[in-house]
Coordinates of C-alpha atoms and ligand atoms in Angstrom, one line a residue:
M1 CA 71.2 252.2 34.7
A2 CA 70.2 255.8 33.0
K3 CA 70.5 256.1 29.7
V4 CA 74.0 257.6 28.1
T5 CA 73.5 260.9 26.7
K6 CA 76.6 262.4 27.3
V7 CA 80.1 261.8 25.6
V8 CA 83.5 263.4 26.3
V9 CA 86.2 263.8 23.8
P10 CA 89.8 264.5 24.8
V11 CA 91.4 266.6 22.1
A12 CA 93.9 268.7 24.2
G13 CA 97.4 266.5 23.9
Y14 CA 100.4 267.8 22.2
G15 CA 100.1 265.6 19.3
T16 CA 104.1 265.6 19.4
R17 CA 104.2 262.6 16.8
F18 CA 103.1 265.0 13.9
L19 CA 105.2 267.8 14.6
P20 CA 105.6 270.1 13.1
A21 CA 102.0 270.2 11.4
T22 CA 100.5 270.0 14.9
K23 CA 102.5 272.8 16.4
A24 CA 99.7 275.2 15.3
T25 CA 97.0 272.6 13.9
P26 CA 95.2 269.9 16.1
K27 CA 96.0 266.2 15.3
E28 CA 92.3 265.8 15.3
M29 CA 91.5 268.8 12.7
L30 CA 94.1 266.8 10.0
P31 CA 92.4 266.0 7.0
V32 CA 91.1 262.8 6.5
V33 CA 90.4 262.8 2.9
D34 CA 88.0 266.1 2.9
K35 CA 86.7 265.8 6.8
P36 CA 88.5 266.2 9.8
A37 CA 89.4 263.3 11.9
I38 CA 87.1 264.5 14.7
Q39 CA 83.9 264.9 12.5
Y40 CA 83.9 261.7 11.9
V41 CA 84.1 260.8 15.6
V42 CA 81.2 263.2 16.6
E43 CA 79.4 261.9 14.0
E44 CA 79.6 258.6 15.3
A45 CA 78.6 259.6 18.4
V46 CA 75.7 261.4 16.9
A47 CA 74.7 258.3 15.3
A48 CA 74.9 256.5 18.9
G49 CA 72.7 259.1 20.7
L50 CA 75.2 260.9 22.1
S51 CA 74.2 264.5 21.4
D52 CA 75.8 266.3 24.1
V53 CA 79.5 266.6 23.3
L54 CA 82.2 268.1 25.2
F55 CA 85.3 268.3 23.9
I56 CA 88.3 268.7 26.7
T57 CA 90.6 271.2 24.5
G58 CA 93.5 272.9 24.9
R59 CA 96.1 275.7 23.4
S60 CA 96.3 275.7 20.2
K61 CA 92.7 274.5 19.4
R62 CA 90.8 277.2 17.9
A63 CA 90.8 275.5 14.6
L64 CA 89.1 272.8 16.2
E65 CA 86.2 275.0 18.2
D66 CA 85.6 277.0 15.0
H67 CA 85.1 273.8 12.8
F68 CA 81.7 273.0 15.0
D69 CA 80.7 277.0 15.1
S70 CA 78.8 278.6 12.1
S71 CA 80.5 280.5 9.7
P72 CA 78.2 283.5 8.4
E73 CA 80.4 284.9 6.2
L74 CA 81.4 281.6 4.6
E75 CA 77.8 280.8 4.6
A76 CA 76.5 284.3 2.5
E77 CA 79.7 284.3 0.1
L78 CA 78.5 280.4 -0.7
S79 CA 75.0 281.2 -1.2
K80 CA 75.9 284.3 -3.2
Q81 CA 77.5 281.6 -5.8
N82 CA 74.5 279.4 -5.2
K83 CA 76.8 276.4 -3.9
D84 CA 74.2 274.9 -1.6
E85 CA 75.8 271.3 -1.6
L86 CA 79.0 273.5 -0.1
I87 CA 76.6 275.4 2.5
K88 CA 75.3 271.9 3.9
K89 CA 79.0 270.8 4.1
V90 CA 79.9 274.1 6.1
K91 CA 77.0 273.6 8.1
D92 CA 76.5 270.3 9.2
P93 CA 79.6 270.4 12.0
A94 CA 77.9 273.1 13.6
D95 CA 74.7 271.4 13.6
L96 CA 75.2 267.8 14.2
A97 CA 75.2 268.2 18.5
N98 CA 75.8 270.5 21.5
I99 CA 78.8 271.1 21.8
H100 CA 80.6 272.6 24.7
F101 CA 84.1 273.1 25.6
V102 CA 86.3 272.9 28.9
R103 CA 89.9 273.5 28.5
Q104 CA 92.2 271.2 30.3
G105 CA 95.3 273.8 30.9
T106 CA 98.8 271.6 30.6
P107 CA 97.7 268.3 29.5
Q108 CA 98.8 265.8 32.3
G109 CA 97.5 262.8 30.5
L110 CA 94.5 261.0 29.2
G111 CA 93.0 260.1 32.6
H112 CA 93.8 263.8 33.5
A113 CA 92.0 265.4 30.7
V114 CA 88.8 263.0 31.4
F115 CA 88.6 264.1 35.2
M116 CA 88.2 267.6 33.6
A117 CA 84.7 266.4 32.7
K118 CA 83.6 265.5 36.3
Q119 CA 81.1 269.1 36.5
H120 CA 79.5 268.8 33.2
V121 CA 78.8 265.0 33.6
G122 CA 78.1 264.9 37.0
H123 CA 76.2 261.0 38.5
E124 CA 75.3 259.8 35.2
P125 CA 77.4 257.1 33.2
F126 CA 78.9 258.5 30.1
A127 CA 80.9 257.4 27.2
V128 CA 84.5 258.6 26.4
L129 CA 85.3 258.4 22.4
L130 CA 89.4 259.3 21.1
G131 CA 89.3 261.8 18.6
D132 CA 92.3 260.5 16.8
D133 CA 90.8 257.1 16.6
L134 CA 87.8 256.1 13.7
I135 CA 85.9 253.2 13.9
D136 CA 84.5 252.3 10.7
P137 CA 80.6 253.0 10.3
R138 CA 79.9 249.9 8.9
D139 CA 81.2 248.3 12.4
Y140 CA 79.3 250.3 14.5
V141 CA 80.1 248.9 17.9
L142 CA 79.0 251.4 20.8
K143 CA 75.3 249.3 20.6
K144 CA 77.1 246.7 21.7
M145 CA 78.8 248.3 24.3
F146 CA 75.8 250.3 25.7
E147 CA 74.1 246.4 25.6
V148 CA 77.3 245.0 27.7
Q149 CA 76.8 247.9 30.4
E150 CA 73.5 247.5 30.5
N151 CA 74.2 243.6 31.8
F152 CA 77.1 243.8 33.7
G153 CA 77.2 247.4 35.2
G154 CA 80.6 248.7 35.6
S155 CA 82.4 250.5 32.6
V156 CA 82.8 249.2 29.5
V157 CA 85.9 249.3 27.0
L158 CA 86.8 248.0 23.8
L159 CA 89.5 245.8 22.8
M160 CA 91.3 244.6 19.7
E161 CA 93.7 242.1 18.8
V162 CA 97.0 243.5 17.9
K163 CA 100.4 242.0 16.9
P164 CA 102.8 241.2 19.7
E165 CA 105.1 243.7 18.7
E166 CA 102.5 246.3 18.7
I167 CA 101.0 245.8 22.3
H168 CA 104.0 248.3 23.9
L169 CA 102.0 251.2 22.0
Y170 CA 98.9 250.5 23.8
G171 CA 97.1 249.6 27.3
S172 CA 97.1 245.4 27.3
A173 CA 94.3 243.8 29.3
Q174 CA 94.3 240.5 31.1
V175 CA 90.7 239.3 30.5
E176 CA 88.5 236.1 31.5
K177 CA 85.8 234.4 29.1
T178 CA 82.0 235.2 29.7
N179 CA 79.1 233.4 27.9
D180 CA 79.5 235.6 25.2
D181 CA 82.3 234.9 22.6
A182 CA 82.7 239.1 22.0
V183 CA 82.7 239.7 25.6
V184 CA 85.6 239.6 28.4
K185 CA 85.8 240.6 31.8
V186 CA 88.6 242.9 32.3
V187 CA 90.9 241.9 35.7
D188 CA 94.2 243.1 35.1
L189 CA 95.6 246.0 33.0
V190 CA 99.1 247.3 31.8
E191 CA 100.0 250.8 30.1
K192 CA 102.2 250.4 27.3
P193 CA 104.0 247.1 28.2
N194 CA 106.8 245.7 26.9
Q195 CA 105.9 242.9 24.9
K196 CA 107.4 240.1 27.4
D197 CA 105.7 242.0 30.4
A198 CA 102.3 242.5 28.5
P199 CA 99.4 240.3 30.1
S200 CA 98.0 239.4 26.6
N201 CA 97.7 241.1 22.7
Y202 CA 94.6 242.5 23.2
A203 CA 94.7 246.5 23.3
V204 CA 92.6 249.1 24.8
I205 CA 91.5 251.4 21.9
G206 CA 89.6 254.8 21.8
R207 CA 86.1 254.0 23.0
Y208 CA 84.7 253.6 26.8
L209 CA 81.5 253.8 28.6
F210 CA 82.5 254.5 32.1
N211 CA 80.6 254.9 35.5
P212 CA 80.7 257.9 36.9
K213 CA 83.0 256.1 39.9
V214 CA 85.7 256.8 37.4
F215 CA 86.1 260.5 38.6
E216 CA 86.4 259.6 42.0
V217 CA 89.1 257.1 41.2
L218 CA 90.8 259.7 38.7
E219 CA 90.9 262.3 41.7
K220 CA 93.0 260.0 43.5
T221 CA 95.0 258.8 40.6
K222 CA 98.9 259.1 40.7
P223 CA 100.8 260.2 37.8
G224 CA 102.1 256.6 36.2
K225 CA 103.8 255.9 33.0
N226 CA 105.4 259.3 31.7
G227 CA 104.8 261.0 34.9
E228 CA 100.8 261.3 33.2
I229 CA 97.6 260.8 35.0
Q230 CA 96.9 257.2 32.9
L231 CA 93.5 256.4 32.6
T232 CA 94.4 253.1 31.8
D233 CA 95.8 253.4 35.7
A234 CA 92.1 254.2 36.8
M235 CA 90.5 251.6 35.0
K236 CA 92.7 249.2 36.7
T237 CA 91.8 250.5 39.6
L238 CA 87.7 249.8 38.7
A239 CA 88.6 246.4 37.5
K240 CA 90.7 245.2 40.5
D241 CA 89.8 247.0 43.7
I242 CA 86.1 248.3 43.6
S243 CA 82.7 246.3 43.5
P244 CA 80.0 246.1 41.1
A245 CA 77.5 247.3 43.8
E246 CA 79.9 250.6 44.4
G247 CA 80.3 251.2 40.3
G248 CA 83.3 249.1 39.9
G249 CA 83.5 246.3 37.2
L250 CA 85.0 246.1 33.9
H251 CA 84.2 244.8 30.9
A252 CA 85.5 244.7 27.4
V253 CA 83.8 244.1 23.6
I254 CA 85.8 242.6 21.3
F255 CA 86.5 244.7 18.4
K256 CA 87.3 242.6 15.3
G257 CA 85.9 245.3 12.8
R258 CA 87.6 248.2 10.6
R259 CA 89.7 251.1 12.9
Y260 CA 91.7 253.7 11.5
D261 CA 94.4 255.1 13.8
T262 CA 94.9 259.1 12.5
G263 CA 96.8 259.8 15.6
D264 CA 99.8 257.9 14.0
K265 CA 101.9 258.9 10.7
L266 CA 102.1 255.6 9.1
S267 CA 98.5 254.3 10.0
Y268 CA 96.8 258.4 9.3
L269 CA 98.1 257.8 5.6
Q270 CA 96.9 254.0 5.4
S271 CA 93.6 255.7 6.8
V272 CA 93.6 258.5 4.0
V273 CA 94.3 255.9 1.4
Q274 CA 92.3 253.0 2.4
L275 CA 88.9 255.8 2.9
A276 CA 89.7 257.5 -0.1
V277 CA 89.5 254.2 -2.3
E278 CA 86.1 253.6 -0.9
R279 CA 84.4 257.1 -1.6
E280 CA 82.3 256.9 -4.5
D281 CA 83.3 260.2 -6.2
L282 CA 86.9 259.6 -5.9
G283 CA 87.3 256.1 -5.5
P284 CA 87.4 255.1 -9.4
E285 CA 90.0 257.8 -10.3
F286 CA 92.1 257.0 -7.2
K287 CA 92.3 253.0 -7.4
K288 CA 92.9 253.3 -11.0
W289 CA 96.0 255.9 -10.5
L290 CA 97.3 253.4 -7.4
K291 CA 97.5 250.3 -9.4
K292 CA 99.6 252.2 -11.4
F293 CA 101.8 253.4 -8.7
T294 CA 101.8 250.6 -6.9
G295 CA 102.8 248.4 -9.7
E296 CA 105.6 251.1 -10.3
L297 CA 107.2 250.9 -6.9
G298 CA 107.5 247.1 -7.7
N299 CA 108.9 245.0 -4.6
Ligands
UTP1 P1 97.6 260.4 22.6 O1 98.5 260.3 23.4 O2 97.2 259.8 21.3 O3 97.7 262.2 21.8 O4 96.3 260.0 23.1 P2 98.8 263.1 22.1 O5 99.5 262.8 23.7 O6 98.5 264.3 21.6 O7 99.6 262.5 20.9 P3 101.2 262.5 20.5 O8 101.6 261.1 21.4 O9 101.8 263.5 21.3 O10 101.5 262.1 19.5 C1 94.3 260.4 22.9 C2 93.9 261.4 22.9 O11 93.9 262.5 24.0 C3 93.9 263.6 24.1 C4 94.6 263.7 22.9 O12 94.4 265.2 22.2 C5 94.3 262.5 21.8 O13 93.1 262.9 21.1 N1 94.6 263.7 25.4 C6 95.5 263.3 25.6 C7 94.4 264.9 25.8 O14 93.3 265.6 26.0 N2 95.1 265.4 27.0 C8 96.2 264.4 27.5 O15 96.8 265.3 28.8 C9 96.6 263.9 26.7

């Protein structure tokens, strides 16, 4: 199987859970300490050798495009002030990868966003990373996903066990064991089910490796939940209706590491605090303050 080098990062959603902050600013640009969430995701992709990054963008995403571009005036100003460390911080995002953009037009769901990548990706397997879903670099998981794709072919997703009362926020997977405890075969999927209808508490989270067959499937996928073209519905077809010989089949890696969901207000706040506490420059002072503050909060 061809080596995966291309990654698709859909960032065209409305980000309604973060309005009004996301009226003119993409939610993927919200800062997690001092870097926008999306930069962590692109850094993860590049660390995995995915140096060709395609953003699926839409309106109000100018800030994101500018973030991954050079900024000559700012660099010149910082250079005058001999602020080399800051110049590096400004240049890093633009130097990270080969960045491309395709616009989604009206956002019609994650499946529709991924379909927009068809022409750029062509007939190779490719990765999809969600721009508001952060995986801690210490719990790097893409390598394991590549291995699974090499062993089984088809497509590979990442699953995480969530509390039963949280499964309605995710795609839920029905799975079968394999010889490897960390890997399962996905036999069915349901998008955002009620707790009682969920086939399991294994939730699909924002890392995917797709066989290009997914484009053919997405093209035929009808709008599903909320009238959107759901990536989950296309994955279900890959898992259930298409043989491995034809590019179908779906396996999953079970993720047990640290993940930060920055697309939801509460988990965004938790992510910022967790990552700030661990920073060498901020952590010690911040922890001291946090302990005092939580002590004052009482129960
Ligand atoms: P989400 O469902 O989390 O994003 O999609 P959203 O729709 O923007 O958020 P809310 O629910 O309204 O607050 C996951 C990722 O897929 C992208 C989003 O930008 C996000 O990074 N997405 C979603 C698209 O690019 N296009 C779409 O049509 C939908």
